[in-house]
PDB file of C-alpha atoms in Angstrom:
ATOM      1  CA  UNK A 126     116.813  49.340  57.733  1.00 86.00           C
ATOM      2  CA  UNK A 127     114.563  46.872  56.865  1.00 92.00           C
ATOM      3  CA  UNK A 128     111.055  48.435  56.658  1.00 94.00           C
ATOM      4  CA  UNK A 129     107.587  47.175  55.635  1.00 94.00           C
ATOM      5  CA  UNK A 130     106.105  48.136  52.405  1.00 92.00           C
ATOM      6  CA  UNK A 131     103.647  51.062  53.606  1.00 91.00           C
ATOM      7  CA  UNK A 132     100.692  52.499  51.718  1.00 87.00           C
ATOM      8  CA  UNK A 133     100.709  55.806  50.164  1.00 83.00           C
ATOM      9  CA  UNK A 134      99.741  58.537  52.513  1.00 81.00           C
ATOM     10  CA  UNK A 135      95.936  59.296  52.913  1.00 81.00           C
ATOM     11  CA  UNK A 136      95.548  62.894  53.289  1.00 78.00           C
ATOM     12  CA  UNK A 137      92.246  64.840  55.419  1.00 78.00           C
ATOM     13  CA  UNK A 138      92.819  68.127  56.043  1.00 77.00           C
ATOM     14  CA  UNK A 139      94.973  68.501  59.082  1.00 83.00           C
ATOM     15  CA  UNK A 140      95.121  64.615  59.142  1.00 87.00           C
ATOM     16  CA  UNK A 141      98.002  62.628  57.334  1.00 91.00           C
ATOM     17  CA  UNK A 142      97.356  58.561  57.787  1.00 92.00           C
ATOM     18  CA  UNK A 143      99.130  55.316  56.411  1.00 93.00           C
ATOM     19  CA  UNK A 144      98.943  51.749  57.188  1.00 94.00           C
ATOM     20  CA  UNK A 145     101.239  48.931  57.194  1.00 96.00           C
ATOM     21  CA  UNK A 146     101.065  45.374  57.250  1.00 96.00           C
ATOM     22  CA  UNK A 147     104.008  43.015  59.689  1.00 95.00           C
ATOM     23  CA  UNK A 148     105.351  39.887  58.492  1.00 94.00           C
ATOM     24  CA  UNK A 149     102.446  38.222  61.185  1.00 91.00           C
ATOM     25  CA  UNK A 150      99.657  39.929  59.267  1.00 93.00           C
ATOM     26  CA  UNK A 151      98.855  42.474  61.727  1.00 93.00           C
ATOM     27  CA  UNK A 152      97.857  45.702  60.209  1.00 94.00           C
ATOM     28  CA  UNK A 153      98.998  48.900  61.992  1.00 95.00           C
ATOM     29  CA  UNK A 154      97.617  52.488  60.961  1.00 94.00           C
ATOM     30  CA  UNK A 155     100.176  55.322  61.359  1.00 95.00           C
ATOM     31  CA  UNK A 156      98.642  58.853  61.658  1.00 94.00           C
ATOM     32  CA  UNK A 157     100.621  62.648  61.787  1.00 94.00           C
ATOM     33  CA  UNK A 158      97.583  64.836  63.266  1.00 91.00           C
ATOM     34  CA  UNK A 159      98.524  68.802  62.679  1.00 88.00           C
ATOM     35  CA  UNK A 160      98.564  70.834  65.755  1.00 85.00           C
ATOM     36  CA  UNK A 161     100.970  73.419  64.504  1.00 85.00           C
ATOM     37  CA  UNK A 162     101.604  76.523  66.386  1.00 82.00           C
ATOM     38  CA  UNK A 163     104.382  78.727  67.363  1.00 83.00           C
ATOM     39  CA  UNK A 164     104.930  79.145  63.638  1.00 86.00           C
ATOM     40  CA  UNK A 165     106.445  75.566  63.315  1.00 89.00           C
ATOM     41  CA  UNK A 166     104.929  72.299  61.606  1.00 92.00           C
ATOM     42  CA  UNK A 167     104.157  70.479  65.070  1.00 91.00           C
ATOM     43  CA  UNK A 168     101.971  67.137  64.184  1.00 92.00           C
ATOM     44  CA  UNK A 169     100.684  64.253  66.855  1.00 92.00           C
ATOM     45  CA  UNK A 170     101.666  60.864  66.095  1.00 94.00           C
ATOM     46  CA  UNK A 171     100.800  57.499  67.356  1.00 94.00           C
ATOM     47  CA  UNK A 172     100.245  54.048  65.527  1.00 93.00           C
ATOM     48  CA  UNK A 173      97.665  51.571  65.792  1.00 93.00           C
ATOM     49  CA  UNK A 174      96.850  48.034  65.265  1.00 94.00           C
ATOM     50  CA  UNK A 175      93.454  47.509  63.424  1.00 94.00           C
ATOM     51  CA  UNK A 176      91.113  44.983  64.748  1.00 89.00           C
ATOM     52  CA  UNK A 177      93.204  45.218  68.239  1.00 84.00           C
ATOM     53  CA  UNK A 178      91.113  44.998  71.457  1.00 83.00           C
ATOM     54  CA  UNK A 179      91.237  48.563  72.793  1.00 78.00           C
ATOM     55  CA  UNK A 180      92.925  48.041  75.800  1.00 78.00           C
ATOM     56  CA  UNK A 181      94.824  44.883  74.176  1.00 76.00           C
ATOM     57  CA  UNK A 182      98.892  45.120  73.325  1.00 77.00           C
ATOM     58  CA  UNK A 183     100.843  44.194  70.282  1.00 79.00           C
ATOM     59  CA  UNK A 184     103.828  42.465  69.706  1.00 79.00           C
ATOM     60  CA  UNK A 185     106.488  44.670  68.025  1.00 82.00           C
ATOM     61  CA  UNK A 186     109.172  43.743  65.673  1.00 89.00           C
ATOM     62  CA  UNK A 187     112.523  45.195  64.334  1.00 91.00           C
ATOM     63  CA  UNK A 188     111.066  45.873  60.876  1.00 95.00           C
ATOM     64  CA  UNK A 189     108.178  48.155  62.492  1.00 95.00           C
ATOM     65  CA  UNK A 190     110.598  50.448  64.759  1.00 95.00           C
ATOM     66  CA  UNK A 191     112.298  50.829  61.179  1.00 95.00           C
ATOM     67  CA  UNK A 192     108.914  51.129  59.384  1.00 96.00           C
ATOM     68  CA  UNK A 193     108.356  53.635  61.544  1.00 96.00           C
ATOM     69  CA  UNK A 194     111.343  55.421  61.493  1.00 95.00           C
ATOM     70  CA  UNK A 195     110.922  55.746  57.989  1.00 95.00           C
ATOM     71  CA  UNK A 196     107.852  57.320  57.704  1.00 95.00           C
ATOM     72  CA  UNK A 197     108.934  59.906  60.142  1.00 96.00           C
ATOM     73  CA  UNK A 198     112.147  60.651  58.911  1.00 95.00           C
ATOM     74  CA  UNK A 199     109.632  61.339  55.608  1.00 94.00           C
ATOM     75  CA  UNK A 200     107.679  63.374  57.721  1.00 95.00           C
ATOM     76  CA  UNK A 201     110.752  65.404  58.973  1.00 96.00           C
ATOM     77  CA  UNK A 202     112.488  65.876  55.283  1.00 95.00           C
ATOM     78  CA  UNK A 203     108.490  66.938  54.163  1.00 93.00           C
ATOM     79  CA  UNK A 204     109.075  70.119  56.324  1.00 94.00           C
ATOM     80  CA  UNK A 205     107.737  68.703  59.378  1.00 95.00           C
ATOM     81  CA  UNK A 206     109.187  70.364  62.148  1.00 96.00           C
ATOM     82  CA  UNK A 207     108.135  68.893  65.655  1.00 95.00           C
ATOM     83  CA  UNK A 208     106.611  65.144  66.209  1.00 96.00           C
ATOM     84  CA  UNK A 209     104.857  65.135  69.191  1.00 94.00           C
ATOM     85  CA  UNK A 210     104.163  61.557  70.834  1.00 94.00           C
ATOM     86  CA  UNK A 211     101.783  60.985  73.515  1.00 93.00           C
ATOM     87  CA  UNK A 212     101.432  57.287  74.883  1.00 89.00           C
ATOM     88  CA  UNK A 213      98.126  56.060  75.402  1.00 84.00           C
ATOM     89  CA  UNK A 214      97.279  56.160  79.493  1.00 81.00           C
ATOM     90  CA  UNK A 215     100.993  57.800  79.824  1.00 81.00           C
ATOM     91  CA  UNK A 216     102.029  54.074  79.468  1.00 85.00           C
ATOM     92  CA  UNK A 217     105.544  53.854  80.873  1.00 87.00           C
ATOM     93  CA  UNK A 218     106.463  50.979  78.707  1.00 88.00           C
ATOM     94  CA  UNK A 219     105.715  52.532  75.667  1.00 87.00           C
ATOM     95  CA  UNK A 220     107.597  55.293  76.769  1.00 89.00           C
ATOM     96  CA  UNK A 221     110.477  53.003  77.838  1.00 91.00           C
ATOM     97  CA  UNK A 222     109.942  51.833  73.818  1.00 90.00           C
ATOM     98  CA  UNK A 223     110.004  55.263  71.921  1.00 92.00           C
ATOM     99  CA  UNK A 224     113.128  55.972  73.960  1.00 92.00           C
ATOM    100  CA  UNK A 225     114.675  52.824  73.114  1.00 93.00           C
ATOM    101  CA  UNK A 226     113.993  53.285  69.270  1.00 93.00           C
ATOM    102  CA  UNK A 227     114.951  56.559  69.384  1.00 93.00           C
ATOM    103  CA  UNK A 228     118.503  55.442  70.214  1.00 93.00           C
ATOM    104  CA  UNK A 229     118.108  52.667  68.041  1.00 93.00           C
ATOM    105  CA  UNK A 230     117.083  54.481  64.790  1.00 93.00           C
ATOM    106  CA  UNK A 231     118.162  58.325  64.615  1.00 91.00           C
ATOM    107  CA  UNK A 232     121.557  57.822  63.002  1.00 90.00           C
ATOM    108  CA  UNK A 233     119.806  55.827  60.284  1.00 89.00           C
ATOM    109  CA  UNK A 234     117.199  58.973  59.365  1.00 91.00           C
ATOM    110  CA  UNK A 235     118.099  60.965  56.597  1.00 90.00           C
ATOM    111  CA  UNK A 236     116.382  63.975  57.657  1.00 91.00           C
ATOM    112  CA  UNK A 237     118.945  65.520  59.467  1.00 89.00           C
ATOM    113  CA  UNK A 238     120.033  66.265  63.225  1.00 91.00           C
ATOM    114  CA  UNK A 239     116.895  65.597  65.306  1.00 94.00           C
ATOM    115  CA  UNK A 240     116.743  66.254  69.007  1.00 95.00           C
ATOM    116  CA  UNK A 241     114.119  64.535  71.979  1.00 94.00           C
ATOM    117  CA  UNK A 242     112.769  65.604  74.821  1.00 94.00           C
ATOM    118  CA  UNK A 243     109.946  64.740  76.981  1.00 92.00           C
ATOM    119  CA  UNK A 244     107.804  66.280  79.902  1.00 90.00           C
ATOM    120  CA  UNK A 245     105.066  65.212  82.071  1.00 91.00           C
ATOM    121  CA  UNK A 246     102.178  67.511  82.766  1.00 89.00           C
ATOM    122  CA  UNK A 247     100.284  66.358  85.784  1.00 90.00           C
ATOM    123  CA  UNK A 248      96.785  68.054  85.868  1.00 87.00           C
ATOM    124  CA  UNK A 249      95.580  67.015  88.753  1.00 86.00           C
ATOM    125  CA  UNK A 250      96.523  64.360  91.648  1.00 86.00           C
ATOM    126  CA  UNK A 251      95.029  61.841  89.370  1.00 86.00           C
ATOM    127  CA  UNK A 252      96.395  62.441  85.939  1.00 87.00           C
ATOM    128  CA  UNK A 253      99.726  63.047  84.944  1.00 91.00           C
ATOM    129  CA  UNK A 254     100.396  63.096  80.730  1.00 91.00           C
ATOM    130  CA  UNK A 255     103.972  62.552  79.197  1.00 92.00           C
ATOM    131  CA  UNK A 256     104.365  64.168  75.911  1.00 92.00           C
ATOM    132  CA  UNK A 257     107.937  63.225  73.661  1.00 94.00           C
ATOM    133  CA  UNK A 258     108.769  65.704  71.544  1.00 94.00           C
ATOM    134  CA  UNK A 259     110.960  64.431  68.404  1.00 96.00           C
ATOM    135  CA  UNK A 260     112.365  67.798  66.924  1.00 96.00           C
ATOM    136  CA  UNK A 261     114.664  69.839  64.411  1.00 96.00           C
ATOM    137  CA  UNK A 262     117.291  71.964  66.577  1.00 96.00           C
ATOM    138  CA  UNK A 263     115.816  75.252  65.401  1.00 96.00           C
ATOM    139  CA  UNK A 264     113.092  74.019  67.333  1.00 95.00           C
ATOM    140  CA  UNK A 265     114.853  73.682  70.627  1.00 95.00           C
ATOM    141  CA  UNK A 266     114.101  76.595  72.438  1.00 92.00           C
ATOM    142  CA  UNK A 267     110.070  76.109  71.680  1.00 90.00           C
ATOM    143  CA  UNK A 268     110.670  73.091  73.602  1.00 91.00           C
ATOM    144  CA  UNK A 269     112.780  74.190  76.455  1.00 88.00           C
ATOM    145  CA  UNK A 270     110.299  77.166  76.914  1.00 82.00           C
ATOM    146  CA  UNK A 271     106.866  74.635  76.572  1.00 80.00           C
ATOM    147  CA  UNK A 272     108.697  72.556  79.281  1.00 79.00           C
ATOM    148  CA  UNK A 273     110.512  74.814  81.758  1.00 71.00           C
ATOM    149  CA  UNK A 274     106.518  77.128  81.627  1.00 65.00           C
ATOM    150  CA  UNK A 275     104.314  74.703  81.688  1.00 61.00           C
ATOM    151  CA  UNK A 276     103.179  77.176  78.426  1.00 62.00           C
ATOM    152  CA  UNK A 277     101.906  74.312  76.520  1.00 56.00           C
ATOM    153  CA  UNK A 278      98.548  76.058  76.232  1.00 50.00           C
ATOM    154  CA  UNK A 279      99.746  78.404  73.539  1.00 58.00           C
ATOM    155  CA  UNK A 280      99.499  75.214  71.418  1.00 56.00           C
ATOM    156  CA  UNK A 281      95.893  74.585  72.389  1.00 51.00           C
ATOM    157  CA  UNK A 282      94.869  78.135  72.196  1.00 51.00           C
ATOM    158  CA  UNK A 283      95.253  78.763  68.907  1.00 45.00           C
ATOM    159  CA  UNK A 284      92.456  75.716  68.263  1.00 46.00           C
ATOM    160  CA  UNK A 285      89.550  77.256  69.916  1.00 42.00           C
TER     161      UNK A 285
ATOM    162  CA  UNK B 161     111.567  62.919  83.537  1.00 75.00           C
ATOM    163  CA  UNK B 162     110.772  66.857  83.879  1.00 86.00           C
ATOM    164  CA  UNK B 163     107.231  67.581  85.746  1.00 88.00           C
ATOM    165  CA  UNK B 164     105.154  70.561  85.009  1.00 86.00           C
ATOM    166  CA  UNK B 165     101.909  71.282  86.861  1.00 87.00           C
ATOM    167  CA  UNK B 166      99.357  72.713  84.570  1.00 84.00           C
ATOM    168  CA  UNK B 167      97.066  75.068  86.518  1.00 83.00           C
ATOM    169  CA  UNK B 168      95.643  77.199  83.671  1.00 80.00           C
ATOM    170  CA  UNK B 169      91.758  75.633  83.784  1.00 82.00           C
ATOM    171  CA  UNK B 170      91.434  76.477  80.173  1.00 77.00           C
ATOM    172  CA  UNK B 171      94.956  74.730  79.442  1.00 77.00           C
ATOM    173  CA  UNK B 172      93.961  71.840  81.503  1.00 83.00           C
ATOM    174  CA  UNK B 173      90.959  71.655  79.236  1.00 82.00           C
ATOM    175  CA  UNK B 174      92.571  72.031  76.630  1.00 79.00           C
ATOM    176  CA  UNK B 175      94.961  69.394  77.084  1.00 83.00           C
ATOM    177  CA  UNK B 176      92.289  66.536  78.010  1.00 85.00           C
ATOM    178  CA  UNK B 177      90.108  67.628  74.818  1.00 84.00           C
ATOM    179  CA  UNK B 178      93.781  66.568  72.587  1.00 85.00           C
ATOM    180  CA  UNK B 179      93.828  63.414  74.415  1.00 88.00           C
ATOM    181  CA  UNK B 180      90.112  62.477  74.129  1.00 88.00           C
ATOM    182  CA  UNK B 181      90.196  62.967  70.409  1.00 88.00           C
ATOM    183  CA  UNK B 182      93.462  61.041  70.567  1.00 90.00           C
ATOM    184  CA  UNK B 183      91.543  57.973  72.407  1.00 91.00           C
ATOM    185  CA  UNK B 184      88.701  58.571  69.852  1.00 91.00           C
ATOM    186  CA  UNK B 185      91.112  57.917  67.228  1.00 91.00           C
ATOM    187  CA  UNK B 186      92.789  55.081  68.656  1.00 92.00           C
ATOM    188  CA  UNK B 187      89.143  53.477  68.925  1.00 92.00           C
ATOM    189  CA  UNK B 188      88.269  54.009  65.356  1.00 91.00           C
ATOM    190  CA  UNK B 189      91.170  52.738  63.867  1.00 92.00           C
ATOM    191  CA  UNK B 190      91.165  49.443  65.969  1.00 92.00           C
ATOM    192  CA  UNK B 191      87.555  49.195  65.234  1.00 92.00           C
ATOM    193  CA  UNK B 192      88.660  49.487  61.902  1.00 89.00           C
ATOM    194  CA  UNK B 193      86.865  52.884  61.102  1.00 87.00           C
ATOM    195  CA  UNK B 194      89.814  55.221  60.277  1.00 84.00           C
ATOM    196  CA  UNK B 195      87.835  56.303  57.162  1.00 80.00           C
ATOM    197  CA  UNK B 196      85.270  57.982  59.957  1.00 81.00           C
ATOM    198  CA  UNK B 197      87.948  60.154  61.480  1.00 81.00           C
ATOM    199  CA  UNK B 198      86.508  63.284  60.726  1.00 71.00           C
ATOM    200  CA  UNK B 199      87.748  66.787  60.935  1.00 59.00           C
ATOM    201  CA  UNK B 200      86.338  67.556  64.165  1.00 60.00           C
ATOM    202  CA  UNK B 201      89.849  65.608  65.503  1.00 66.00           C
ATOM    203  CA  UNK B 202      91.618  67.438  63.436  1.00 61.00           C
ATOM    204  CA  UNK B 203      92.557  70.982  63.938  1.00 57.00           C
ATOM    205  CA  UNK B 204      93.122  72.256  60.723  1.00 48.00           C
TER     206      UNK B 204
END
């Protein structure tokens, strides 16, 4: 793997954030967001480009899948146990992306056996929401029983 | 792709109230801002 040099991590409670810069200059922020429940480590993650338009794309290159394949494969030998990724507007391409680096990059993470799966929670005839979950294999029946239910509240209702 | 229909109102609610503080983020950091993410996006 090639990766880019990333900052140390910037730590709020409950919020873990780095940042990057790409060989074109662009700078990316990469955030782990804690919504642990079920007695696991589960944390949101996404990436974003600073100074982006907010509805504007960004080119991608090899050394940020392995950037950020790094960071979570960090995040994973850290004790994180789950990696939940939501794509912004349940963009299919992005999607179509994480699955793609998935297959790309998970023999090169030191972390360990990691399993994916994904669902799509449609709340009403409007909205539909695809969450991947990136996972340890201890972690596999959380998943199967948050997918096959539809019990993905137990995660939210331990926030209120 | 597995589909689940969420019909718990409180779930549903739930659920958006993640993603809105996810698109609050996302708006921050491309504005630049992350340093204003506060805690009340982050749940513990």
């Amino acid at each position: 793997m090639n990766p880019y040099n990333v900052d140390p991590l910037t730590l709020t409670p409950g919020f873990e954030s780095t940042k990057f810069i790409t060989s074109a200059g662009q700078e990316f922020v990469v955030y782990l967001r804690d919504i642990s429940a079920f007695g696991k480590r589960i944390f949101d993650f996404a990436f974003e480009p600073v100074g982006a338009e907010l509805d504007g794309d960004f080119p991608v290159d090899v050394r940020m899948g392995d950037t950020i394949a790094v960071i979570l494969d960090e995040a994973f030998c850290n004790g994180k146990d789950i990696i939940v990724y939501a794509p912004h507007e349940n963009d299919p391409r992005r999607i179509r992306k994480f699955n793609i680096w998935y297959a790309k990059h998970q023999h090169k993470m030191k972390c360990g056996k990691l399993e994916r799966d994904s669902v799509t929670f449609i709340i009403d005839t409007n909205t539909e929401v695809t969450l991947c979950f990136l996972f340890k294999p201890d972690c596999a029946s959380i998943i199967q029983h948050v997918i096959a239910t539809g019990d993905f509240e137990r995660m939210w209702e331990e926030k209120a | 792709m597995k589909k689940v229909t969420l019909t718990n109102p409180v779930a549903i609610a739930r659920l958006k109230k993640f993603l809105a503080d996810k698109a609050f983020i996302r708006k921050k950091i491309r504005e630049g801002k992350a340093s204003e993410i506060k805690s009340e996006v982050t749940y513990r």
